Amino acid sequence: MPAGLLPIIYLAFIGLGLPDSAIGSAWPTMAPDLGAGVSWVGVVTMIISAGTILSSLQSVRVVERFGTGRVTAVSVGLTAAALAGFSVATEFWQLCLLAIPYGLGAGAVDAALNTYVAVHYESQHMSWLHCMWGVGASGGPLIMAQCLGVGSWSLGFLVLGGLQLAIVIVLTLSLPLWRDKALPRMADDADDAGSGDAEGAPISRRALLRRDGVLAVLICFFCYCALESTCGVWAASYCTFARGIDAQTAASWASLFYIGITVGRGVSGFISLKVSDHNMIRLGQALIALGIGAMLLPLGDTVLLVGLVLVGLGCAPIYPSIIHATPARFGDDVALALTGMQMAFAYVGTLVVSPLFGVIGQGISMELYPPYLLVFLLVMVVAAEKVNALMRRRAA
């Protein structure tokens, strides 16, 4: 592959992460301006997640037709337009409308680039790719916090939209560098030929779900992304409404979670050269447990900060390790198709679980934030260990 393309792919993933945590960081000040309730941000994230589910499931067909480079450039352009629209929104329904192109663009970038790196580059680049997402996701709240200090949340979204537009320009100029390999075609579920048994045969989602361990790994991925999205979206609101921290400080504190992910994934790329994927996942789960425990302790703001960072560090290796382990666990013949399904389940977790906490937080108490995260951690651990047990039996 061209040597200059990998930095451009990393830049695109920074762009993918930039807006992910921005709306959660800005929401404590956005909600009163828009006449919205605290839990209403969940509606926006649900629409975004629905778009990402749709675009990720269709990404293979779209990439086969237009190529990864074009799909990535157009998709980042959609998110840039949505962010610019957020900056001038005056009504909550406008955010909901703009969330549609935002979600479609984000899902296409995520699925297309994960697949491209899996096919064309070595395994450590998967960790570093997601490290770049963390760079964007941790930078988003910091940019928003600065804009809240000197202007408003509208300025924050305008700045983020401008940065996305700059990335679109770079991606467009890089189009001659992109080279796509043919990817396995996902069959329709009704296609009985889509069992994946014959070489080159299309693989149906129904056939994948029948394979031992697939459902468990999908549940694991669902729980991980449910935990990550809930932690990121509601960190600022938890700090403000449950811990009494002012909105600007809370927005900057929310970035600590993403900084933890970023630093952790940078380090994970090196550790993964020596440590197996399943142990990387276990290490991440242990750090998340320590972080949630720190948030549960009534020991002041410093411990809360430590907890947010620890949860971020724990999240760091899990997503890339699950994706990287897919070929070894389930076979090269289904790796790309199953990766797309894992991402769809991830977005379903974001679609359902994070907004649900908004309802719980507003209707009951924002103090339920750490226990809520703990529930999904425990289910994730059980599902991950079920997959590990299956792999041990298979190897015996």
Short mmCIF file of C-alpha atoms in Angstrom, two decimals:
data_model
loop_
_atom_site.label_atom_id
_atom_site.label_comp_id
_atom_site.label_asym_id
_atom_site.label_seq_id
_atom_site.Cartn_x
_atom_site.Cartn_y
_atom_site.Cartn_z
CA MET A 1 0.00 0.00 0.00
CA PRO A 2 1.18 3.60 -0.58
CA ALA A 3 3.23 4.75 2.42
CA GLY A 4 1.42 8.07 2.58
CA LEU A 5 -2.06 6.58 2.85
CA LEU A 6 -1.94 5.29 6.44
CA PRO A 7 -1.60 8.81 7.98
CA ILE A 8 -4.61 9.88 5.91
CA ILE A 9 -6.61 6.91 7.23
CA TYR A 10 -5.59 7.91 10.77
CA LEU A 11 -6.68 11.49 10.05
CA ALA A 12 -10.08 10.25 8.87
CA PHE A 13 -10.52 8.35 12.15
CA ILE A 14 -9.62 11.48 14.11
CA GLY A 15 -12.44 13.14 12.21
CA LEU A 16 -14.74 10.26 13.10
CA GLY A 17 -14.03 10.77 16.80
CA LEU A 18 -14.15 14.58 16.94
CA PRO A 19 -17.94 15.01 17.14
CA ASP A 20 -18.72 11.80 19.04
CA SER A 21 -18.54 13.33 22.50
CA ALA A 22 -19.22 16.95 21.60
CA ILE A 23 -22.99 16.90 21.96
CA GLY A 24 -22.77 15.15 25.34
CA SER A 25 -20.25 17.73 26.56
CA ALA A 26 -22.36 20.66 25.37
CA TRP A 27 -25.76 19.30 26.41
CA PRO A 28 -25.98 20.82 29.90
CA THR A 29 -25.92 24.26 28.25
CA MET A 30 -27.66 23.29 24.99
CA ALA A 31 -30.75 21.82 26.63
CA PRO A 32 -31.99 25.09 28.26
CA ASP A 33 -31.27 27.09 25.08
CA LEU A 34 -33.32 24.69 22.99
CA GLY A 35 -36.07 24.23 25.56
CA ALA A 36 -35.21 20.54 25.80
CA GLY A 37 -35.17 18.14 28.71
CA VAL A 38 -32.00 16.60 30.08
CA SER A 39 -32.89 13.17 28.69
CA TRP A 40 -33.74 14.46 25.19
CA VAL A 41 -30.15 14.14 23.99
CA GLY A 42 -30.88 10.42 23.99
CA VAL A 43 -33.30 10.95 21.11
CA VAL A 44 -30.53 12.57 19.06
CA THR A 45 -28.08 9.76 19.81
CA MET A 46 -30.74 7.18 18.93
CA ILE A 47 -31.24 8.75 15.50
CA ILE A 48 -27.48 8.92 14.96
CA SER A 49 -27.13 5.28 15.98
CA ALA A 50 -29.96 4.18 13.68
CA GLY A 51 -28.16 5.85 10.79
CA THR A 52 -24.87 4.19 11.67
CA ILE A 53 -26.54 0.76 11.87
CA LEU A 54 -28.06 1.21 8.42
CA SER A 55 -24.88 2.48 6.78
CA SER A 56 -22.64 -0.15 8.42
CA LEU A 57 -24.84 -3.00 7.23
CA GLN A 58 -24.79 -1.60 3.69
CA SER A 59 -21.13 -0.59 3.71
CA VAL A 60 -19.79 -3.63 1.84
CA ARG A 61 -22.13 -3.05 -1.11
CA VAL A 62 -21.42 0.68 -1.15
CA VAL A 63 -17.65 0.22 -0.94
CA GLU A 64 -17.71 -2.42 -3.69
CA ARG A 65 -19.43 0.07 -5.98
CA PHE A 66 -17.64 3.34 -5.15
CA GLY A 67 -14.40 2.38 -3.36
CA THR A 68 -13.27 3.07 0.19
CA GLY A 69 -11.68 6.44 -0.57
CA ARG A 70 -14.78 7.97 -2.14
CA VAL A 71 -17.10 6.52 0.50
CA THR A 72 -14.90 7.90 3.28
CA ALA A 73 -14.64 11.38 1.76
CA VAL A 74 -18.38 11.69 1.12
CA SER A 75 -19.25 10.29 4.56
CA VAL A 76 -16.98 12.74 6.40
CA GLY A 77 -18.58 15.46 4.28
CA LEU A 78 -21.99 14.42 5.59
CA THR A 79 -20.82 14.72 9.19
CA ALA A 80 -19.26 18.12 8.45
CA ALA A 81 -22.56 19.38 7.04
CA ALA A 82 -24.47 18.02 10.05
CA LEU A 83 -22.13 19.73 12.52
CA ALA A 84 -22.45 23.03 10.68
CA GLY A 85 -26.20 22.60 10.91
CA PHE A 86 -25.99 21.93 14.64
CA SER A 87 -24.24 25.29 15.07
CA VAL A 88 -27.26 27.22 13.75
CA ALA A 89 -30.02 25.03 15.23
CA THR A 90 -32.59 26.87 17.32
CA GLU A 91 -35.09 24.06 17.88
CA PHE A 92 -34.68 20.52 19.15
CA TRP A 93 -36.36 19.01 16.09
CA GLN A 94 -33.64 20.52 13.92
CA LEU A 95 -31.02 18.53 15.82
CA CYS A 96 -33.05 15.38 15.19
CA LEU A 97 -33.20 16.09 11.46
CA LEU A 98 -29.48 16.83 11.22
CA ALA A 99 -28.69 13.65 13.16
CA ILE A 100 -29.73 11.60 10.10
CA PRO A 101 -26.83 12.58 7.78
CA TYR A 102 -24.53 12.59 10.81
CA GLY A 103 -25.30 8.94 11.58
CA LEU A 104 -25.20 7.77 7.97
CA GLY A 105 -21.80 9.39 7.47
CA ALA A 106 -20.26 8.15 10.72
CA GLY A 107 -21.34 4.54 10.22
CA ALA A 108 -20.00 4.37 6.68
CA VAL A 109 -16.59 5.74 7.73
CA ASP A 110 -16.32 3.35 10.68
CA ALA A 111 -17.20 0.18 8.77
CA ALA A 112 -15.27 1.06 5.60
CA LEU A 113 -12.01 2.02 7.33
CA ASN A 114 -12.05 -0.86 9.83
CA THR A 115 -12.47 -3.30 6.96
CA TYR A 116 -9.82 -1.55 4.85
CA VAL A 117 -7.22 -1.67 7.63
CA ALA A 118 -8.09 -5.31 8.42
CA VAL A 119 -7.46 -6.28 4.79
CA HIS A 120 -4.44 -4.13 3.96
CA TYR A 121 -2.43 -3.53 7.15
CA GLU A 122 -0.85 -5.40 10.07
CA SER A 123 -2.71 -6.03 13.31
CA GLN A 124 -1.12 -3.32 15.48
CA HIS A 125 -2.49 -0.69 13.12
CA MET A 126 -5.99 -1.63 14.30
CA SER A 127 -5.16 -0.46 17.83
CA TRP A 128 -3.50 2.67 16.53
CA LEU A 129 -6.42 3.35 14.20
CA HIS A 130 -8.76 3.40 17.18
CA CYS A 131 -6.20 5.43 19.10
CA MET A 132 -6.73 8.09 16.43
CA TRP A 133 -10.46 7.93 17.09
CA GLY A 134 -9.61 8.63 20.72
CA VAL A 135 -7.55 11.65 19.70
CA GLY A 136 -10.63 13.08 18.02
CA ALA A 137 -13.04 12.01 20.75
CA SER A 138 -10.90 13.54 23.51
CA GLY A 139 -10.30 16.68 21.48
CA GLY A 140 -14.00 17.25 20.86
CA PRO A 141 -14.94 18.04 24.50
CA LEU A 142 -11.82 20.19 24.92
CA ILE A 143 -12.74 22.25 21.88
CA MET A 144 -16.32 22.51 23.11
CA ALA A 145 -15.18 23.54 26.60
CA GLN A 146 -13.03 26.33 25.16
CA CYS A 147 -15.86 27.54 22.96
CA LEU A 148 -18.27 27.49 25.91
CA GLY A 149 -15.81 29.70 27.76
CA VAL A 150 -15.41 32.32 25.03
CA GLY A 151 -18.66 32.03 23.12
CA SER A 152 -21.31 29.32 23.03
CA TRP A 153 -22.01 25.75 22.04
CA SER A 154 -22.92 27.04 18.56
CA LEU A 155 -19.33 28.19 18.09
CA GLY A 156 -18.11 24.78 19.22
CA PHE A 157 -20.09 22.93 16.56
CA LEU A 158 -19.02 25.46 13.92
CA VAL A 159 -15.35 24.88 14.76
CA LEU A 160 -15.81 21.10 14.69
CA GLY A 161 -17.61 21.33 11.35
CA GLY A 162 -14.75 23.39 9.94
CA LEU A 163 -12.21 20.80 11.05
CA GLN A 164 -14.27 18.06 9.41
CA LEU A 165 -14.37 20.06 6.18
CA ALA A 166 -10.57 20.34 6.21
CA ILE A 167 -10.37 16.54 6.56
CA VAL A 168 -12.75 16.15 3.60
CA ILE A 169 -10.38 18.24 1.46
CA VAL A 170 -7.40 16.05 2.43
CA LEU A 171 -9.38 12.87 1.73
CA THR A 172 -10.47 14.16 -1.66
CA LEU A 173 -6.89 14.99 -2.64
CA SER A 174 -5.79 11.49 -1.54
CA LEU A 175 -8.27 9.57 -3.74
CA PRO A 176 -5.60 8.40 -6.26
CA LEU A 177 -3.80 6.57 -3.41
CA TRP A 178 -6.68 4.27 -2.45
CA ARG A 179 -6.67 0.68 -3.68
CA ASP A 180 -9.49 -1.70 -2.81
CA LYS A 181 -9.41 -5.48 -2.76
CA ALA A 182 -12.53 -7.51 -3.48
CA LEU A 183 -14.42 -8.21 -0.26
CA PRO A 184 -16.65 -11.20 0.54
CA ARG A 185 -20.25 -10.44 -0.40
CA MET A 186 -22.94 -10.63 2.29
CA ALA A 187 -25.88 -12.65 1.06
CA ASP A 188 -29.50 -11.93 1.79
CA ASP A 189 -30.80 -13.90 4.77
CA ALA A 190 -33.28 -15.62 2.48
CA ASP A 191 -30.47 -16.93 0.29
CA ASP A 192 -29.98 -20.55 1.30
CA ALA A 193 -26.72 -20.62 -0.63
CA GLY A 194 -25.28 -18.09 1.77
CA SER A 195 -23.95 -20.62 4.23
CA GLY A 196 -20.34 -19.74 3.55
CA ASP A 197 -19.47 -23.42 3.15
CA ALA A 198 -18.43 -23.19 -0.48
CA GLU A 199 -15.33 -21.20 -1.27
CA GLY A 200 -16.29 -17.73 -2.45
CA ALA A 201 -19.96 -18.27 -1.63
CA PRO A 202 -21.82 -15.34 -0.12
CA ILE A 203 -22.37 -15.51 3.62
CA SER A 204 -25.75 -14.76 5.16
CA ARG A 205 -26.24 -13.16 8.54
CA ARG A 206 -28.45 -16.07 9.54
CA ALA A 207 -25.66 -18.54 8.79
CA LEU A 208 -23.18 -16.49 10.81
CA LEU A 209 -25.49 -16.41 13.82
CA ARG A 210 -25.65 -20.22 13.77
CA ARG A 211 -21.89 -20.53 14.26
CA ASP A 212 -20.77 -21.40 17.79
CA GLY A 213 -19.70 -18.37 19.76
CA VAL A 214 -20.92 -15.73 17.31
CA LEU A 215 -23.95 -14.69 19.36
CA ALA A 216 -21.81 -14.46 22.51
CA VAL A 217 -19.22 -12.25 20.82
CA LEU A 218 -21.98 -10.03 19.45
CA ILE A 219 -23.42 -9.65 22.97
CA CYS A 220 -19.94 -8.84 24.24
CA PHE A 221 -19.54 -6.16 21.58
CA PHE A 222 -23.03 -4.81 22.28
CA CYS A 223 -22.27 -4.45 25.99
CA TYR A 224 -18.87 -2.89 25.42
CA CYS A 225 -20.19 -0.19 23.10
CA ALA A 226 -23.24 0.37 25.31
CA LEU A 227 -20.88 1.02 28.21
CA GLU A 228 -18.51 3.21 26.19
CA SER A 229 -21.24 5.36 24.65
CA THR A 230 -23.12 5.77 27.92
CA CYS A 231 -19.95 6.73 29.74
CA GLY A 232 -18.99 9.28 27.08
CA VAL A 233 -22.39 10.86 26.44
CA TRP A 234 -23.43 11.20 30.08
CA ALA A 235 -20.10 11.91 31.81
CA ALA A 236 -20.57 15.70 31.71
CA SER A 237 -24.20 15.48 32.83
CA TYR A 238 -23.27 13.13 35.70
CA CYS A 239 -20.50 15.49 36.83
CA THR A 240 -22.84 18.48 36.66
CA PHE A 241 -26.14 17.13 37.99
CA ALA A 242 -24.95 14.42 40.40
CA ARG A 243 -21.60 15.80 41.57
CA GLY A 244 -22.24 19.56 41.43
CA ILE A 245 -19.45 20.47 38.99
CA ASP A 246 -20.00 23.52 36.76
CA ALA A 247 -20.84 22.88 33.09
CA GLN A 248 -17.60 24.16 31.57
CA THR A 249 -15.43 22.12 33.94
CA ALA A 250 -17.64 19.07 33.43
CA ALA A 251 -17.22 19.34 29.65
CA SER A 252 -13.44 19.30 30.02
CA TRP A 253 -13.59 16.46 32.56
CA ALA A 254 -15.62 14.36 30.13
CA SER A 255 -12.63 14.49 27.81
CA LEU A 256 -10.59 12.57 30.41
CA PHE A 257 -12.52 9.43 29.56
CA TYR A 258 -11.56 9.80 25.90
CA ILE A 259 -8.00 10.78 26.77
CA GLY A 260 -7.80 7.50 28.69
CA ILE A 261 -8.98 5.62 25.60
CA THR A 262 -6.51 7.47 23.39
CA VAL A 263 -3.47 6.88 25.57
CA GLY A 264 -4.53 3.30 26.23
CA ARG A 265 -4.89 2.45 22.56
CA GLY A 266 -1.55 3.99 21.73
CA VAL A 267 0.09 1.74 24.33
CA SER A 268 -2.11 -1.26 23.42
CA GLY A 269 -0.69 -1.28 19.91
CA PHE A 270 2.69 -2.23 21.39
CA ILE A 271 1.40 -4.51 24.16
CA SER A 272 -0.69 -6.47 21.64
CA LEU A 273 2.53 -7.63 19.98
CA LYS A 274 3.21 -9.75 23.11
CA VAL A 275 -0.19 -10.29 24.74
CA SER A 276 -3.05 -12.30 23.23
CA ASP A 277 -6.31 -10.67 22.24
CA HIS A 278 -8.39 -12.41 24.90
CA ASN A 279 -5.99 -11.30 27.65
CA MET A 280 -6.01 -7.74 26.30
CA ILE A 281 -9.80 -7.82 26.64
CA ARG A 282 -9.54 -9.15 30.21
CA LEU A 283 -7.05 -6.43 31.12
CA GLY A 284 -9.42 -3.79 29.80
CA GLN A 285 -12.35 -5.22 31.74
CA ALA A 286 -10.33 -5.20 34.97
CA LEU A 287 -9.40 -1.53 34.51
CA ILE A 288 -13.03 -0.60 33.80
CA ALA A 289 -14.06 -2.33 37.04
CA LEU A 290 -11.47 -0.31 38.97
CA GLY A 291 -12.67 2.91 37.35
CA ILE A 292 -16.33 2.29 38.14
CA GLY A 293 -15.34 1.38 41.69
CA ALA A 294 -13.54 4.70 42.02
CA MET A 295 -16.62 6.58 40.82
CA LEU A 296 -18.76 4.76 43.37
CA LEU A 297 -16.53 5.79 46.26
CA PRO A 298 -17.62 9.02 48.03
CA LEU A 299 -14.06 10.35 48.15
CA GLY A 300 -14.26 13.63 46.26
CA ASP A 301 -13.63 14.98 42.80
CA THR A 302 -10.06 13.75 42.45
CA VAL A 303 -11.14 10.12 42.75
CA LEU A 304 -13.91 10.80 40.20
CA LEU A 305 -11.28 12.08 37.76
CA VAL A 306 -9.18 8.96 38.34
CA GLY A 307 -12.25 6.79 37.76
CA LEU A 308 -13.06 8.42 34.41
CA VAL A 309 -9.48 7.97 33.23
CA LEU A 310 -9.38 4.32 34.37
CA VAL A 311 -12.61 3.50 32.55
CA GLY A 312 -11.17 5.09 29.41
CA LEU A 313 -7.93 3.13 29.77
CA GLY A 314 -9.94 -0.05 30.24
CA CYS A 315 -12.05 0.59 27.16
CA ALA A 316 -8.91 1.11 25.08
CA PRO A 317 -7.96 -2.47 24.12
CA ILE A 318 -11.39 -4.09 24.01
CA TYR A 319 -12.85 -2.85 20.70
CA PRO A 320 -9.73 -3.39 18.55
CA SER A 321 -8.93 -6.71 20.24
CA ILE A 322 -12.39 -8.14 19.54
CA ILE A 323 -12.11 -7.11 15.88
CA HIS A 324 -8.54 -8.41 15.56
CA ALA A 325 -9.49 -11.76 17.14
CA THR A 326 -12.36 -12.34 14.72
CA PRO A 327 -10.39 -14.16 11.94
CA ALA A 328 -8.61 -16.45 14.41
CA ARG A 329 -11.81 -17.25 16.28
CA PHE A 330 -14.26 -17.72 13.41
CA GLY A 331 -12.22 -18.03 10.22
CA ASP A 332 -10.93 -15.73 7.51
CA ASP A 333 -13.91 -16.60 5.32
CA VAL A 334 -16.33 -14.75 7.62
CA ALA A 335 -14.04 -12.18 9.22
CA LEU A 336 -15.12 -9.15 7.20
CA ALA A 337 -18.82 -10.00 7.22
CA LEU A 338 -18.78 -10.67 10.96
CA THR A 339 -16.89 -7.44 11.61
CA GLY A 340 -19.76 -5.56 9.94
CA MET A 341 -22.28 -7.39 12.11
CA GLN A 342 -20.26 -6.61 15.25
CA MET A 343 -20.33 -2.92 14.38
CA ALA A 344 -24.08 -3.06 13.81
CA PHE A 345 -24.54 -4.62 17.26
CA ALA A 346 -22.25 -1.96 18.67
CA TYR A 347 -24.46 0.76 17.26
CA VAL A 348 -27.57 -0.98 18.57
CA GLY A 349 -25.98 -0.73 22.02
CA THR A 350 -25.49 2.99 21.48
CA LEU A 351 -29.01 3.34 20.08
CA VAL A 352 -30.77 1.72 23.03
CA VAL A 353 -28.63 1.78 26.16
CA SER A 354 -27.29 5.33 26.26
CA PRO A 355 -30.71 6.99 25.69
CA LEU A 356 -32.26 4.64 28.26
CA PHE A 357 -29.90 5.99 30.87
CA GLY A 358 -31.06 9.51 30.01
CA VAL A 359 -34.60 8.50 30.93
CA ILE A 360 -33.40 6.81 34.13
CA GLY A 361 -31.15 9.72 35.05
CA GLN A 362 -33.88 12.31 34.59
CA GLY A 363 -36.69 10.23 36.06
CA ILE A 364 -34.81 8.74 39.01
CA SER A 365 -31.29 10.05 39.58
CA MET A 366 -28.07 10.76 37.69
CA GLU A 367 -26.30 9.08 40.61
CA LEU A 368 -27.21 5.72 39.01
CA TYR A 369 -24.58 6.36 36.32
CA PRO A 370 -21.79 4.16 37.84
CA PRO A 371 -24.08 1.21 38.76
CA TYR A 372 -25.62 1.36 35.29
CA LEU A 373 -22.18 1.04 33.72
CA LEU A 374 -21.35 -1.83 36.06
CA VAL A 375 -24.32 -3.91 34.86
CA PHE A 376 -23.08 -3.87 31.25
CA LEU A 377 -19.52 -4.59 32.33
CA LEU A 378 -20.65 -7.76 34.13
CA VAL A 379 -22.69 -9.01 31.14
CA MET A 380 -19.74 -8.26 28.84
CA VAL A 381 -17.39 -10.29 31.04
CA VAL A 382 -19.75 -13.28 31.06
CA ALA A 383 -20.16 -13.20 27.25
CA ALA A 384 -16.41 -12.78 26.65
CA GLU A 385 -15.54 -15.69 28.92
CA LYS A 386 -18.10 -17.88 27.16
CA VAL A 387 -16.28 -17.22 23.88
CA ASN A 388 -12.93 -17.92 25.53
CA ALA A 389 -14.20 -21.24 26.89
CA LEU A 390 -15.43 -22.23 23.43
CA MET A 391 -12.05 -21.40 21.90
CA ARG A 392 -10.26 -23.50 24.56
CA ARG A 393 -12.52 -26.51 23.85
CA ARG A 394 -11.95 -26.11 20.14
CA ALA A 395 -8.15 -26.00 20.60
CA ALA A 396 -8.11 -29.05 22.91
#
